[in-house]
């Protein structure tokens, strides 16, 4: 229903315009009347009109001033100015405010209806365009989310150097030259509302923390974040002083909203992308030194004050080898490399040895989760001696192997076929990776990986292939226009469809038809 406001200091004029509009449009419009500029400003706030018929010459606040005031808060309202004076000065004043319609009083019926028709069409076009923009923005947000997940997975897998820092910065939309990790640990007894807590933290990190924030996927009780700031230097000693006030305020607000505490660990900043994983491990180490009963529940990693440094360069490299073997499904190699790793950290105090082993498996399981393999929540190894911890680590790797193989057998090839079937059923719609993944209860990242690994093509490539194949079949029907076929196979823009078709088929749609004399 179209909302129209009529503003005129002459009652007869207001009622005449109202009567004409109601007779023509009936129940398709609702009308509000105002007798002066002051009332127009007040009613516009409450009534939220889409079109306003505004008299220019009124006592007090005239029409031009009323338009200026209303447009400050409601710039999308369309104004049709009414005046008994056919002078360019009045028209020029309202044109400065973006008003395009200017009618002489008394308004003739056909002129009023024509103005409403033109503006209604303009409003509808703007609405359609806004919906398109919202859809594009929603798709862009999903794409950025997937890209962030890919990037964080690359960090943890030590694959981030496959792209240069400048390339990652271009893809992500901000500089990634100096970054550090922050990890949140949530109370286990509040699992019922942990998703709400996580969403709260994500919003706060995006809006309140200095620099750019990239949020990872929650793994049971842990939520990893990477923060980037051009104001930081590598191993910046000022990070603690800069971040402490923000963390204190965040913890205070968190407690106010949830009557609960959360633990926060912060790693050191690094300049090289392939070193960001070290900051992640430092943050993980720092957060695991905290418990929820302490007065202070945040900690910054400090190498000089921490007797059990999370990694040395040699052990860090070996840890990555173990994790890569697990992620690649090569558990024979993983077991061999695990033995090498356990030998490298041998001789540490038992508690430190156990903690390092737990951190290794925690990172490994997070990477599997990022790849779409969702296992049960991590169970910490608890041991009193190094020998006991070694045996438990071997047992855990064997159990991890069984779990991953079971997952892949249940969710691999069969699920890919289900996704393909879903595509064949819905290719004519606005199909997205997220919708297809949701249909088979898998993560978008894992579905994307399945296509690459088992089909040798991306999800989008497969959808395109299905659509173009369907288009070729429909082109053999001479009763169907190319525009109709375009819409039938899931495209909204005939020009874009033509470009895609030519790229895939080697001919334009019309050239393809000519070959079959259609």
XYZ file of N, CA, C and O in Angstrom, residues 345-499:
620
model
N 60.566 -33.360 22.469
C 60.153 -32.664 23.698
C 60.417 -33.517 24.940
O 60.052 -33.146 26.047
N 61.054 -34.668 24.731
C 61.381 -35.539 25.862
C 62.318 -34.820 26.819
O 63.198 -34.038 26.413
N 62.152 -35.083 28.107
C 62.996 -34.463 29.125
C 62.361 -33.260 29.774
O 62.865 -32.761 30.805
N 61.270 -32.757 29.194
C 60.529 -31.666 29.841
C 59.882 -32.183 31.127
O 59.711 -33.403 31.315
N 59.508 -31.286 31.997
C 58.747 -31.684 33.172
C 57.443 -32.343 32.707
O 56.865 -31.939 31.693
N 56.957 -33.382 33.416
C 55.774 -34.101 32.957
C 54.593 -33.201 32.628
O 53.925 -33.408 31.611
N 54.324 -32.196 33.464
C 53.180 -31.317 33.218
C 53.359 -30.543 31.916
O 52.404 -30.347 31.146
N 54.595 -30.104 31.641
C 54.871 -29.358 30.409
C 54.776 -30.277 29.202
O 54.221 -29.930 28.159
N 55.300 -31.499 29.334
C 55.239 -32.492 28.265
C 53.787 -32.764 27.881
O 53.422 -32.765 26.704
N 52.924 -32.972 28.883
C 51.506 -33.246 28.645
C 50.838 -32.060 27.976
O 50.035 -32.209 27.040
N 51.176 -30.863 28.431
C 50.548 -29.672 27.856
C 50.906 -29.515 26.385
O 50.040 -29.200 25.550
N 52.159 -29.776 26.022
C 52.573 -29.641 24.625
C 51.874 -30.678 23.744
O 51.473 -30.387 22.609
N 51.726 -31.886 24.257
C 51.022 -32.922 23.503
C 49.562 -32.521 23.292
O 49.009 -32.672 22.191
N 48.937 -32.003 24.349
C 47.541 -31.570 24.228
C 47.388 -30.441 23.218
O 46.436 -30.415 22.439
N 48.325 -29.512 23.209
C 48.253 -28.402 22.260
C 48.401 -28.904 20.826
O 47.752 -28.411 19.903
N 49.267 -29.906 20.618
C 49.435 -30.491 19.290
C 48.114 -31.063 18.776
O 47.676 -30.765 17.656
N 47.432 -31.855 19.595
C 46.197 -32.489 19.155
C 45.048 -31.488 19.060
O 44.149 -31.641 18.224
N 45.071 -30.473 19.904
C 44.024 -29.456 19.827
C 44.092 -28.726 18.490
O 43.079 -28.492 17.829
N 45.314 -28.360 18.065
C 45.492 -27.690 16.774
C 45.107 -28.638 15.630
O 44.426 -28.247 14.675
N 45.504 -29.905 15.741
C 45.183 -30.880 14.689
C 43.678 -31.036 14.525
O 43.158 -31.052 13.398
N 42.962 -31.145 15.632
C 41.510 -31.335 15.545
C 40.822 -30.071 15.042
O 39.794 -30.145 14.357
N 41.376 -28.906 15.354
C 40.792 -27.668 14.828
C 40.944 -27.626 13.310
O 40.020 -27.217 12.597
N 42.065 -28.044 12.800
C 42.268 -28.035 11.351
C 41.315 -29.006 10.672
O 40.726 -28.702 9.631
N 41.123 -30.175 11.264
C 40.157 -31.120 10.712
C 38.761 -30.505 10.686
O 38.005 -30.674 9.725
N 38.424 -29.776 11.733
C 37.113 -29.126 11.785
C 36.996 -28.074 10.701
O 35.964 -27.958 10.034
N 38.059 -27.299 10.492
C 38.036 -26.298 9.422
C 37.868 -26.942 8.047
O 37.360 -26.321 7.111
N 38.309 -28.201 7.923
C 38.144 -28.923 6.670
C 36.803 -29.635 6.581
O 36.550 -30.394 5.648
N 35.935 -29.403 7.586
C 34.600 -29.970 7.533
C 34.438 -31.279 8.260
O 33.361 -31.869 8.245
N 35.499 -31.765 8.917
C 35.424 -33.032 9.632
C 35.160 -32.733 11.104
O 36.062 -32.350 11.847
N 33.905 -32.846 11.519
C 33.506 -32.485 12.870
C 33.513 -33.714 13.766
O 32.719 -34.640 13.585
N 34.437 -33.730 14.724
C 34.564 -34.827 15.665
C 33.966 -34.416 17.001
O 33.565 -33.275 17.206
N 33.914 -35.353 17.923
C 33.455 -34.999 19.267
C 34.450 -34.043 19.899
O 35.610 -33.966 19.479
N 34.017 -33.295 20.907
C 34.868 -32.275 21.508
C 36.139 -32.896 22.083
O 36.151 -34.046 22.528
N 37.212 -32.135 22.056
C 38.530 -32.630 22.447
C 38.555 -33.076 23.904
O 38.084 -32.378 24.791
N 39.129 -34.259 24.132
C 39.323 -34.776 25.483
C 40.810 -34.657 25.826
O 41.655 -35.252 25.160
N 41.106 -33.897 26.854
C 42.500 -33.665 27.218
C 43.156 -34.925 27.749
O 42.557 -35.713 28.490
N 44.413 -35.111 27.354
C 45.227 -36.184 27.926
C 45.638 -35.780 29.329
O 46.097 -34.655 29.559
N 45.477 -36.678 30.247
C 45.902 -36.448 31.637
C 46.850 -37.559 32.038
O 46.486 -38.745 31.975
N 48.069 -37.194 32.403
C 49.086 -38.190 32.734
C 50.011 -37.642 33.814
O 50.227 -36.432 33.915
N 50.587 -38.558 34.591
C 51.498 -38.187 35.676
C 52.957 -38.287 35.256
O 53.832 -37.752 35.932
N 53.204 -38.993 34.163
C 54.591 -39.183 33.735
C 54.700 -39.045 32.230
O 53.702 -39.150 31.502
N 55.943 -38.861 31.752
C 56.167 -38.748 30.310
C 55.800 -40.034 29.603
O 55.179 -40.009 28.532
N 56.162 -41.179 30.179
C 55.885 -42.457 29.541
C 54.380 -42.683 29.386
O 53.909 -43.152 28.340
N 53.620 -42.344 30.439
C 52.166 -42.484 30.370
C 51.600 -41.570 29.282
O 50.709 -41.957 28.526
N 52.117 -40.339 29.205
C 51.646 -39.386 28.202
C 51.957 -39.874 26.787
O 51.157 -39.694 25.862
N 53.139 -40.501 26.591
C 53.501 -41.046 25.284
C 52.476 -42.091 24.833
O 51.993 -42.074 23.696
N 52.147 -43.022 25.740
C 51.209 -44.088 25.406
C 49.821 -43.527 25.100
O 49.141 -43.984 24.166
N 49.401 -42.524 25.865
C 48.092 -41.918 25.633
C 48.067 -41.156 24.310
O 47.052 -41.123 23.617
N 49.201 -40.517 23.947
C 49.284 -39.789 22.678
C 49.160 -40.751 21.502
O 48.471 -40.474 20.516
N 49.823 -41.895 21.586
C 49.724 -42.891 20.516
C 48.290 -43.405 20.397
O 47.765 -43.564 19.284
N 47.682 -43.689 21.560
C 46.302 -44.180 21.553
C 45.349 -43.135 20.975
O 44.413 -43.461 20.244
N 45.637 -41.878 21.303
C 44.760 -40.806 20.811
C 44.883 -40.673 19.300
O 43.875 -40.460 18.607
N 46.084 -40.812 18.770
C 46.262 -40.717 17.323
C 45.542 -41.869 16.625
O 44.908 -41.674 15.575
N 45.615 -43.078 17.187
C 44.898 -44.213 16.600
C 43.384 -43.965 16.623
O 42.673 -44.244 15.649
N 42.892 -43.438 17.749
C 41.465 -43.136 17.862
C 41.062 -42.046 16.868
O 39.985 -42.113 16.243
N 41.922 -41.066 16.702
C 41.665 -39.979 15.757
C 41.586 -40.536 14.341
O 40.726 -40.151 13.544
N 42.471 -41.477 14.028
C 42.465 -42.121 12.716
C 41.133 -42.818 12.468
O 40.508 -42.654 11.408
N 40.659 -43.584 13.444
C 39.385 -44.290 13.311
C 38.228 -43.320 13.112
O 37.350 -43.534 12.264
N 38.229 -42.238 13.893
C 37.140 -41.266 13.811
C 37.103 -40.582 12.455
O 36.034 -40.392 11.858
N 38.285 -40.211 11.943
C 38.349 -39.519 10.658
C 37.925 -40.449 9.526
O 37.171 -40.058 8.625
N 38.400 -41.711 9.566
C 38.029 -42.651 8.520
C 36.523 -42.921 8.519
O 35.890 -43.025 7.468
N 35.952 -43.041 9.728
C 34.504 -43.244 9.847
C 33.750 -42.053 9.282
O 32.771 -42.190 8.538
N 34.212 -40.860 9.645
C 33.565 -39.643 9.152
C 33.597 -39.588 7.630
O 32.586 -39.300 6.980
N 34.760 -39.869 7.066
C 34.897 -39.760 5.616
C 34.075 -40.816 4.885
O 33.540 -40.563 3.803
N 33.961 -41.997 5.457
C 33.152 -43.029 4.815
C 31.669 -42.682 4.843
O 30.916 -43.015 3.919
N 31.248 -41.977 5.901
C 29.842 -41.607 6.033
C 29.488 -40.343 5.273
O 28.367 -40.181 4.793
N 30.447 -39.428 5.170
C 30.132 -38.103 4.644
C 30.880 -37.764 3.361
O 30.835 -36.625 2.923
N 31.553 -38.729 2.756
C 32.357 -38.430 1.580
C 31.606 -38.553 0.287
O 30.806 -37.699 -0.098
N 31.861 -39.681 -0.440
C 31.295 -39.845 -1.779
C 29.789 -39.779 -1.830
O 29.212 -39.146 -2.722
N 29.113 -40.449 -0.876
C 27.646 -40.439 -0.890
C 27.112 -39.022 -0.750
O 26.147 -38.640 -1.425
N 27.710 -38.256 0.133
C 27.242 -36.883 0.327
C 27.485 -36.033 -0.916
O 26.692 -35.155 -1.243
N 28.597 -36.287 -1.600
C 28.871 -35.538 -2.830
C 27.796 -35.820 -3.870
O 27.317 -34.903 -4.551
N 27.387 -37.074 -3.992
C 26.326 -37.413 -4.933
C 25.014 -36.750 -4.543
O 24.225 -36.339 -5.393
N 24.763 -36.656 -3.226
C 23.551 -35.974 -2.759
C 23.582 -34.495 -3.140
O 22.562 -33.918 -3.529
N 24.760 -33.887 -3.002
C 24.897 -32.473 -3.376
C 24.663 -32.309 -4.875
O 23.969 -31.390 -5.312
N 25.239 -33.216 -5.671
C 25.062 -33.132 -7.125
C 23.593 -33.279 -7.499
O 23.095 -32.583 -8.383
N 22.909 -34.211 -6.818
C 21.484 -34.397 -7.098
C 20.701 -33.145 -6.740
O 19.766 -32.742 -7.445
N 21.091 -32.514 -5.639
C 20.437 -31.273 -5.213
C 20.634 -30.179 -6.277
O 19.719 -29.423 -6.595
N 21.829 -30.130 -6.843
C 22.122 -29.147 -7.897
C 21.250 -29.409 -9.122
O 20.671 -28.479 -9.698
N 21.131 -30.672 -9.517
C 20.329 -31.009 -10.696
C 18.854 -30.678 -10.488
O 18.136 -30.373 -11.440
N 18.416 -30.712 -9.232
C 17.017 -30.398 -8.927
C 16.771 -28.904 -8.834
O 15.697 -28.413 -9.188
N 17.762 -28.156 -8.379
C 17.551 -26.732 -8.063
C 18.404 -25.779 -8.903
O 18.498 -24.598 -8.570
N 19.035 -26.259 -9.992
C 19.948 -25.389 -10.747
C 19.245 -24.173 -11.333
O 19.872 -23.151 -11.610
N 17.919 -24.265 -11.543
C 17.183 -23.142 -12.136
C 16.894 -22.046 -11.119
O 16.379 -20.983 -11.476
N 17.241 -22.274 -9.848
C 17.038 -21.281 -8.796
C 18.357 -20.558 -8.518
O 19.402 -20.883 -9.074
N 18.311 -19.588 -7.591
C 19.527 -18.886 -7.183
C 20.269 -19.750 -6.169
O 20.205 -19.551 -4.955
N 20.996 -20.723 -6.680
C 21.618 -21.769 -5.865
C 22.932 -21.270 -5.263
O 23.736 -20.637 -5.931
N 23.160 -21.570 -3.980
C 24.408 -21.186 -3.314
C 25.068 -22.409 -2.688
O 24.409 -23.413 -2.386
N 26.369 -22.302 -2.489
C 27.129 -23.370 -1.841
C 26.599 -23.627 -0.439
O 26.487 -24.774 -0.002
N 26.258 -22.540 0.275
C 25.771 -22.687 1.651
C 24.471 -23.487 1.697
O 24.294 -24.347 2.567
N 23.561 -23.232 0.773
C 22.288 -23.944 0.742
C 22.495 -25.430 0.437
O 21.875 -26.298 1.058
N 23.366 -25.715 -0.520
C 23.635 -27.107 -0.880
C 24.299 -27.847 0.273
O 23.965 -29.001 0.557
N 25.241 -27.187 0.949
C 25.926 -27.808 2.088
C 24.955 -28.070 3.228
O 24.989 -29.122 3.873
N 24.077 -27.108 3.471
C 23.084 -27.266 4.534
C 22.153 -28.440 4.238
O 21.715 -29.140 5.155
N 21.867 -28.677 2.970
C 20.971 -29.768 2.573
C 21.517 -31.128 2.992
O 20.751 -32.051 3.300
N 22.848 -31.279 3.004
C 23.455 -32.573 3.354
C 24.163 -32.523 4.706
O 24.939 -33.404 5.044
N 23.890 -31.465 5.484
C 24.436 -31.332 6.841
C 25.964 -31.346 6.876
O 26.588 -31.971 7.739
N 26.579 -30.656 5.923
C 28.022 -30.504 5.909
C 28.362 -29.019 5.884
O 27.529 -28.184 5.561
N 29.608 -28.712 6.216
C 30.033 -27.326 6.151
C 30.291 -26.933 4.699
O 30.671 -27.787 3.871
N 30.102 -25.659 4.327
C 30.397 -25.226 2.958
C 31.840 -25.513 2.558
O 32.116 -25.899 1.423
N 32.756 -25.341 3.512
C 34.169 -25.572 3.211
C 34.393 -27.027 2.807
O 35.097 -27.326 1.852
N 33.761 -27.966 3.552
C 33.977 -29.385 3.272
C 33.358 -29.771 1.937
O 33.934 -30.558 1.179
N 32.180 -29.227 1.629
C 31.561 -29.511 0.330
C 32.443 -29.000 -0.797
O 32.649 -29.677 -1.811
N 32.984 -27.810 -0.618
C 33.891 -27.249 -1.621
C 35.106 -28.153 -1.809
O 35.540 -28.415 -2.935
N 35.638 -28.646 -0.695
C 36.809 -29.526 -0.753
C 36.462 -30.855 -1.428
O 37.255 -31.396 -2.191
N 35.255 -31.389 -1.148
C 34.823 -32.626 -1.793
C 34.802 -32.473 -3.316
O 35.249 -33.350 -4.048
N 34.265 -31.373 -3.800
C 34.204 -31.142 -5.245
C 35.603 -31.098 -5.842
O 35.866 -31.702 -6.884
N 36.499 -30.383 -5.175
C 37.860 -30.259 -5.713
C 38.570 -31.607 -5.721
O 39.237 -31.973 -6.686
N 38.430 -32.350 -4.613
C 39.166 -33.607 -4.474
C 38.603 -34.720 -5.339
O 39.346 -35.519 -5.912
N 37.272 -34.815 -5.434
C 36.650 -35.967 -6.091
C 36.145 -35.676 -7.499
O 35.972 -36.590 -8.298
N 35.858 -34.399 -7.801
C 35.330 -34.062 -9.135
C 36.329 -33.287 -9.979
O 36.139 -33.144 -11.188
N 37.355 -32.742 -9.337
C 38.339 -31.965 -10.079
C 37.827 -30.619 -10.547
O 38.406 -30.001 -11.433
N 36.707 -30.171 -9.978
C 36.170 -28.855 -10.328
C 35.552 -28.226 -9.088
O 35.293 -28.914 -8.095
N 35.290 -26.935 -9.159
C 34.676 -26.247 -8.035
C 33.165 -26.440 -8.065
O 32.588 -26.865 -9.077
N 32.518 -26.092 -6.963
C 31.064 -26.147 -6.876
C 30.424 -25.287 -7.965
O 29.510 -25.722 -8.673
N 30.919 -24.062 -8.127
C 30.361 -23.138 -9.122
C 30.548 -23.680 -10.529
O 29.644 -23.590 -11.376
N 31.714 -24.286 -10.796
C 31.953 -24.861 -12.128
C 30.936 -25.959 -12.426
O 30.439 -26.065 -13.563
N 30.630 -26.776 -11.424
C 29.681 -27.869 -11.639
C 28.279 -27.321 -11.900
O 27.574 -27.794 -12.803
N 27.862 -26.323 -11.092
C 26.548 -25.707 -11.299
C 26.466 -25.113 -12.699
O 25.461 -25.281 -13.408
N 27.521 -24.433 -13.118
C 27.543 -23.826 -14.447
C 27.431 -24.886 -15.536
O 26.695 -24.712 -16.521
N 28.142 -25.984 -15.357
C 28.099 -27.071 -16.353
C 26.678 -27.634 -16.474
O 26.187 -27.869 -17.592
N 26.007 -27.819 -15.332
C 24.632 -28.335 -15.349
C 23.705 -27.351 -16.056
O 22.848 -27.739 -16.865
N 23.868 -26.069 -15.757
C 22.997 -25.053 -16.360
C 23.206 -24.943 -17.871
O 22.236 -24.846 -18.635
N 24.452 -24.951 -18.304
C 24.724 -24.813 -19.739
C 24.240 -26.047 -20.496
O 23.708 -25.950 -21.614
N 24.392 -27.226 -19.894
C 23.881 -28.449 -20.525
C 22.366 -28.371 -20.692
O 21.816 -28.732 -21.742
N 21.674 -27.880 -19.640
C 20.220 -27.728 -19.716
C 19.839 -26.691 -20.772
O 18.863 -26.859 -21.512
N 20.624 -25.621 -20.863
C 20.344 -24.575 -21.856
C 20.467 -25.126 -23.278
O 19.655 -24.809 -24.157
N 21.474 -25.957 -23.506
C 21.657 -26.540 -24.836
C 20.440 -27.377 -25.233
O 20.001 -27.338 -26.382
N 19.902 -28.122 -24.264
C 18.714 -28.936 -24.563
C 17.524 -28.047 -24.923
O 16.799 -28.310 -25.882
N 17.338 -26.969 -24.149
C 16.192 -26.090 -24.383
C 16.322 -25.327 -25.696
O 15.315 -24.925 -26.292
N 17.537 -25.085 -26.144
C 17.729 -24.330 -27.386
C 17.250 -25.091 -28.618
O 17.077 -24.504 -29.689
N 17.062 -26.376 -28.474
C 16.551 -27.164 -29.601
C 15.057 -26.967 -29.804
O 14.491 -27.423 -30.800
N 14.415 -26.298 -28.844
C 12.979 -26.015 -28.936
C 12.795 -24.622 -29.542
O 13.061 -23.613 -28.869
N 12.365 -24.491 -30.782
C 12.272 -23.179 -31.443
C 11.212 -22.266 -30.831
O 11.224 -21.057 -31.085
N 10.315 -22.815 -30.022
C 9.267 -21.979 -29.430
C 9.782 -21.151 -28.250
O 9.102 -20.251 -27.778
N 10.984 -21.467 -27.782
C 11.525 -20.770 -26.611
C 12.539 -19.717 -27.044
O 13.449 -19.999 -27.832
N 12.381 -18.519 -26.477
C 13.335 -17.449 -26.769
C 14.583 -17.638 -25.908
O 14.556 -18.323 -24.879
N 15.689 -16.993 -26.317
C 16.931 -17.080 -25.544
C 16.761 -16.463 -24.162
O 17.335 -16.946 -23.180
N 15.972 -15.413 -24.095
C 15.729 -14.775 -22.800
C 14.983 -15.725 -21.872
O 15.312 -15.839 -20.676
N 13.994 -16.423 -22.408
C 13.233 -17.381 -21.606
C 14.136 -18.510 -21.126
O 14.074 -18.931 -19.967
N 14.990 -18.998 -22.003
C 15.917 -20.076 -21.634
C 16.874 -19.608 -20.553
O 17.174 -20.347 -19.605
N 17.340 -18.382 -20.695
C 18.234 -17.791 -19.683
C 17.615 -17.895 -18.296
O 18.243 -18.361 -17.343
N 16.353 -17.476 -18.166
C 15.664 -17.510 -16.871
C 15.391 -18.949 -16.422
O 15.478 -19.267 -15.240
N 15.090 -19.817 -17.378
C 14.754 -21.210 -17.048
C 15.921 -21.964 -16.422
O 15.718 -22.905 -15.647
N 17.151 -21.587 -16.779
C 18.318 -22.334 -16.274
C 19.021 -21.610 -15.126
O 20.140 -21.965 -14.760
N 18.369 -20.591 -14.566
C 18.891 -20.020 -13.322
C 19.643 -18.717 -13.435
O 20.222 -18.252 -12.446
N 19.663 -18.111 -14.631
C 20.347 -16.823 -14.781
C 19.316 -15.701 -14.854
O 18.234 -15.879 -15.422
N 19.664 -14.556 -14.304
C 18.750 -13.406 -14.318
C 19.144 -12.359 -15.354
O 18.334 -11.509 -15.709
N 20.377 -12.416 -15.794
C 20.878 -11.412 -16.737
C 21.210 -12.097 -18.069
O 22.168 -12.877 -18.147
N 20.438 -11.825 -19.120
C 20.700 -12.467 -20.417
C 22.106 -12.199 -20.957
O 22.701 -13.076 -21.598
N 22.633 -11.015 -20.720
C 23.984 -10.701 -21.204
C 25.029 -11.567 -20.505
O 25.966 -12.080 -21.135
N 24.869 -11.717 -19.181
C 25.803 -12.554 -18.431
C 25.683 -14.017 -18.881
O 26.680 -14.712 -19.054
N 24.442 -14.475 -19.069
C 24.208 -15.836 -19.551
C 24.911 -16.065 -20.886
O 25.548 -17.102 -21.106
N 24.800 -15.092 -21.768
C 25.421 -15.216 -23.095
C 26.938 -15.347 -22.975
O 27.560 -16.163 -23.668
N 27.539 -14.555 -22.080
C 28.999 -14.615 -21.905
C 29.434 -15.973 -21.350
O 30.414 -16.560 -21.813
